[in-house]
Amino acid sequence: MSPKKAKKRADGGSSNVFSMFEQAQIQEFKEAFTIMDQNRDGFIDKNDLRDTFAALGRLNVKQEEIDDMLKEAPGPVNFTVFLTMFGEKLKGADPEETILNAFKVFDPEGTGTLKKDYVTEMLTTQADRFSPEEMEQMFAAFPPDVAGNLDYKNLVHIITHGEEKDQE
């Protein structure tokens, strides 16, 4: 079997997942994939997920949770499968819900807020790092409360709708 045919069969012969995203988005997904592929073997496995959660500060992830994540994939998770899974998740997804779900990963208790210091650390040390000026701008536009908590539900609402919830 030629490599071309093998590839087509492996991805289920679906339409080209790379055409679903702009080049810049694909590059961002590739960066995320590379960060998660901790052992650099080209696949995301149980150990990679556990290490990724640990790097994000979640140390007590149940094995069952990791297994459930991997069961969502049709097979081993290489970059094409990773991109396809995101494509399926994002298809028809409400941008507000998508962004909220991203914040919820860092809020396992579901409080709707994140500590300003934690948000600062995440945004200045991970992936596309924010500069001190960008952090200042963000907190000027979305100031945390007196306890130092950032209301990310309101932040997401403003990002997606352009106005605060109580102004509706």
Tab-separated table of C-alpha atoms in Angstrom:
chain	number	residue	atom	x	y	z
A	1	MET	CA	0.000	0.000	0.000
A	2	SER	CA	1.357	3.411	-0.922
A	3	PRO	CA	1.941	5.931	1.889
A	4	LYS	CA	-0.711	8.202	0.371
A	5	LYS	CA	-3.418	5.514	0.589
A	6	ALA	CA	-2.380	4.566	4.118
A	7	LYS	CA	-2.702	8.189	5.231
A	8	LYS	CA	-6.144	8.543	3.702
A	9	ARG	CA	-7.389	5.404	5.435
A	10	ALA	CA	-5.895	6.442	8.802
A	11	ASP	CA	-7.773	9.732	8.940
A	12	GLY	CA	-11.042	8.145	7.882
A	13	GLY	CA	-10.876	9.666	4.403
A	14	SER	CA	-12.603	12.777	5.742
A	15	SER	CA	-12.373	16.139	4.003
A	16	ASN	CA	-9.122	17.969	4.583
A	17	VAL	CA	-9.153	19.176	8.191
A	18	PHE	CA	-6.431	21.712	7.364
A	19	SER	CA	-8.903	23.610	5.154
A	20	MET	CA	-11.158	24.263	8.183
A	21	PHE	CA	-8.650	26.635	9.764
A	22	GLU	CA	-6.556	29.607	8.708
A	23	GLN	CA	-2.783	29.094	8.570
A	24	ALA	CA	-2.251	31.159	11.750
A	25	GLN	CA	-4.780	28.999	13.621
A	26	ILE	CA	-3.099	25.808	12.440
A	27	GLN	CA	0.219	27.190	13.690
A	28	GLU	CA	-1.345	27.887	17.110
A	29	PHE	CA	-2.797	24.358	17.260
A	30	LYS	CA	0.648	23.010	16.295
A	31	GLU	CA	2.223	24.980	19.171
A	32	ALA	CA	-0.394	23.627	21.591
A	33	PHE	CA	0.159	20.092	20.287
A	34	THR	CA	3.934	20.454	20.690
A	35	ILE	CA	3.502	21.716	24.264
A	36	MET	CA	1.235	18.762	25.099
A	37	ASP	CA	3.438	16.160	23.361
A	38	GLN	CA	5.778	16.166	26.346
A	39	ASN	CA	7.916	13.215	25.193
A	40	ARG	CA	8.138	14.582	21.603
A	41	ASP	CA	7.151	11.296	19.910
A	42	GLY	CA	4.531	12.917	17.650
A	43	PHE	CA	1.575	11.501	19.621
A	44	ILE	CA	-0.318	12.655	22.707
A	45	ASP	CA	-0.724	9.737	25.133
A	46	LYS	CA	-1.764	9.243	28.780
A	47	ASN	CA	1.606	10.347	30.149
A	48	ASP	CA	1.637	13.463	27.947
A	49	LEU	CA	-1.836	14.440	29.221
A	50	ARG	CA	-0.872	13.813	32.852
A	51	ASP	CA	2.312	15.918	32.409
A	52	THR	CA	0.333	18.686	30.683
A	53	PHE	CA	-2.192	18.814	33.524
A	54	ALA	CA	0.693	18.894	36.032
A	55	ALA	CA	2.288	21.800	34.143
A	56	LEU	CA	-1.049	23.636	34.409
A	57	GLY	CA	-1.184	23.014	38.161
A	58	ARG	CA	-3.706	20.144	38.188
A	59	LEU	CA	-1.899	17.328	39.960
A	60	ASN	CA	-4.778	15.064	41.038
A	61	VAL	CA	-6.240	14.180	37.651
A	62	LYS	CA	-8.050	10.852	37.776
A	63	GLN	CA	-6.804	8.170	35.371
A	64	GLU	CA	-10.435	7.725	34.306
A	65	GLU	CA	-10.592	11.393	33.203
A	66	ILE	CA	-7.469	10.953	31.071
A	67	ASP	CA	-8.795	7.673	29.611
A	68	ASP	CA	-12.105	9.386	28.738
A	69	MET	CA	-10.234	12.148	26.920
A	70	LEU	CA	-8.239	9.674	24.862
A	71	LYS	CA	-11.392	7.634	24.072
A	72	GLU	CA	-12.729	10.654	22.168
A	73	ALA	CA	-10.046	10.040	19.530
A	74	PRO	CA	-10.552	7.393	16.821
A	75	GLY	CA	-7.010	6.127	17.458
A	76	PRO	CA	-3.572	7.392	18.469
A	77	VAL	CA	-3.574	11.197	18.727
A	78	ASN	CA	-1.140	12.619	16.175
A	79	PHE	CA	-1.383	16.235	15.006
A	80	THR	CA	-3.970	15.514	12.271
A	81	VAL	CA	-6.232	13.678	14.749
A	82	PHE	CA	-5.713	16.490	17.290
A	83	LEU	CA	-6.712	19.112	14.704
A	84	THR	CA	-9.705	17.037	13.543
A	85	MET	CA	-10.934	16.675	17.133
A	86	PHE	CA	-10.732	20.443	17.654
A	87	GLY	CA	-12.473	20.997	14.326
A	88	GLU	CA	-15.349	18.748	15.398
A	89	LYS	CA	-15.584	20.419	18.814
A	90	LEU	CA	-15.557	23.912	17.312
A	91	LYS	CA	-17.989	23.172	14.469
A	92	GLY	CA	-21.106	25.127	15.319
A	93	ALA	CA	-19.729	26.036	18.736
A	94	ASP	CA	-20.722	29.350	20.224
A	95	PRO	CA	-17.545	31.442	20.585
A	96	GLU	CA	-18.687	32.547	24.055
A	97	GLU	CA	-19.128	28.936	25.188
A	98	THR	CA	-15.777	27.956	23.655
A	99	ILE	CA	-13.886	30.734	25.454
A	100	LEU	CA	-15.746	30.064	28.726
A	101	ASN	CA	-14.784	26.385	28.529
A	102	ALA	CA	-11.136	27.387	28.120
A	103	PHE	CA	-11.323	29.416	31.355
A	104	LYS	CA	-13.209	26.624	33.169
A	105	VAL	CA	-10.158	24.352	32.787
A	106	PHE	CA	-8.417	26.655	35.282
A	107	ASP	CA	-11.468	26.869	37.550
A	108	PRO	CA	-12.248	23.277	38.622
A	109	GLU	CA	-14.514	24.539	41.455
A	110	GLY	CA	-16.613	26.495	38.948
A	111	THR	CA	-16.510	29.787	40.867
A	112	GLY	CA	-16.503	31.921	37.707
A	113	THR	CA	-13.448	33.814	38.922
A	114	LEU	CA	-9.692	33.338	38.779
A	115	LYS	CA	-7.027	34.937	40.974
A	116	LYS	CA	-5.343	37.895	39.274
A	117	ASP	CA	-1.880	36.521	40.184
A	118	TYR	CA	-2.709	33.138	38.656
A	119	VAL	CA	-4.022	34.710	35.433
A	120	THR	CA	-0.891	36.879	35.260
A	121	GLU	CA	1.385	33.868	35.747
A	122	MET	CA	-0.426	31.807	33.085
A	123	LEU	CA	-0.508	34.606	30.507
A	124	THR	CA	3.126	35.628	30.979
A	125	THR	CA	4.703	32.147	31.133
A	126	GLN	CA	2.712	29.950	28.681
A	127	ALA	CA	2.415	29.813	24.847
A	128	ASP	CA	1.971	33.342	23.379
A	129	ARG	CA	3.284	35.222	26.409
A	130	PHE	CA	1.750	38.539	27.375
A	131	SER	CA	4.100	41.454	28.022
A	132	PRO	CA	3.803	43.476	31.263
A	133	GLU	CA	2.174	46.250	29.164
A	134	GLU	CA	-0.443	43.833	27.782
A	135	MET	CA	-1.216	42.612	31.313
A	136	GLU	CA	-1.634	46.241	32.449
A	137	GLN	CA	-3.993	46.929	29.551
A	138	MET	CA	-6.040	43.823	30.281
A	139	PHE	CA	-6.429	44.583	33.997
A	140	ALA	CA	-7.225	48.233	33.214
A	141	ALA	CA	-10.029	47.088	30.904
A	142	PHE	CA	-11.127	44.206	33.177
A	143	PRO	CA	-10.142	45.134	36.743
A	144	PRO	CA	-10.203	42.349	39.341
A	145	ASP	CA	-12.415	42.767	42.425
A	146	VAL	CA	-11.038	43.915	45.810
A	147	ALA	CA	-10.083	40.313	46.686
A	148	GLY	CA	-7.956	40.088	43.527
A	149	ASN	CA	-10.365	37.872	41.556
A	150	LEU	CA	-10.978	38.258	37.832
A	151	ASP	CA	-14.616	37.618	36.822
A	152	TYR	CA	-13.893	35.632	33.666
A	153	LYS	CA	-17.581	35.062	32.859
A	154	ASN	CA	-18.058	38.830	32.505
A	155	LEU	CA	-14.737	39.108	30.646
A	156	VAL	CA	-15.864	36.470	28.116
A	157	HIS	CA	-19.237	38.188	27.728
A	158	ILE	CA	-17.525	41.493	26.937
A	159	ILE	CA	-15.093	39.807	24.527
A	160	THR	CA	-17.934	38.126	22.597
A	161	HIS	CA	-20.715	40.741	22.925
A	162	GLY	CA	-18.835	43.994	23.485
A	163	GLU	CA	-20.747	45.044	26.605
A	164	GLU	CA	-21.184	44.135	30.254
A	165	LYS	CA	-23.995	41.758	31.187
A	166	ASP	CA	-25.766	44.181	33.503
A	167	GLN	CA	-26.021	46.799	30.727
A	168	GLU	CA	-28.374	44.666	28.635
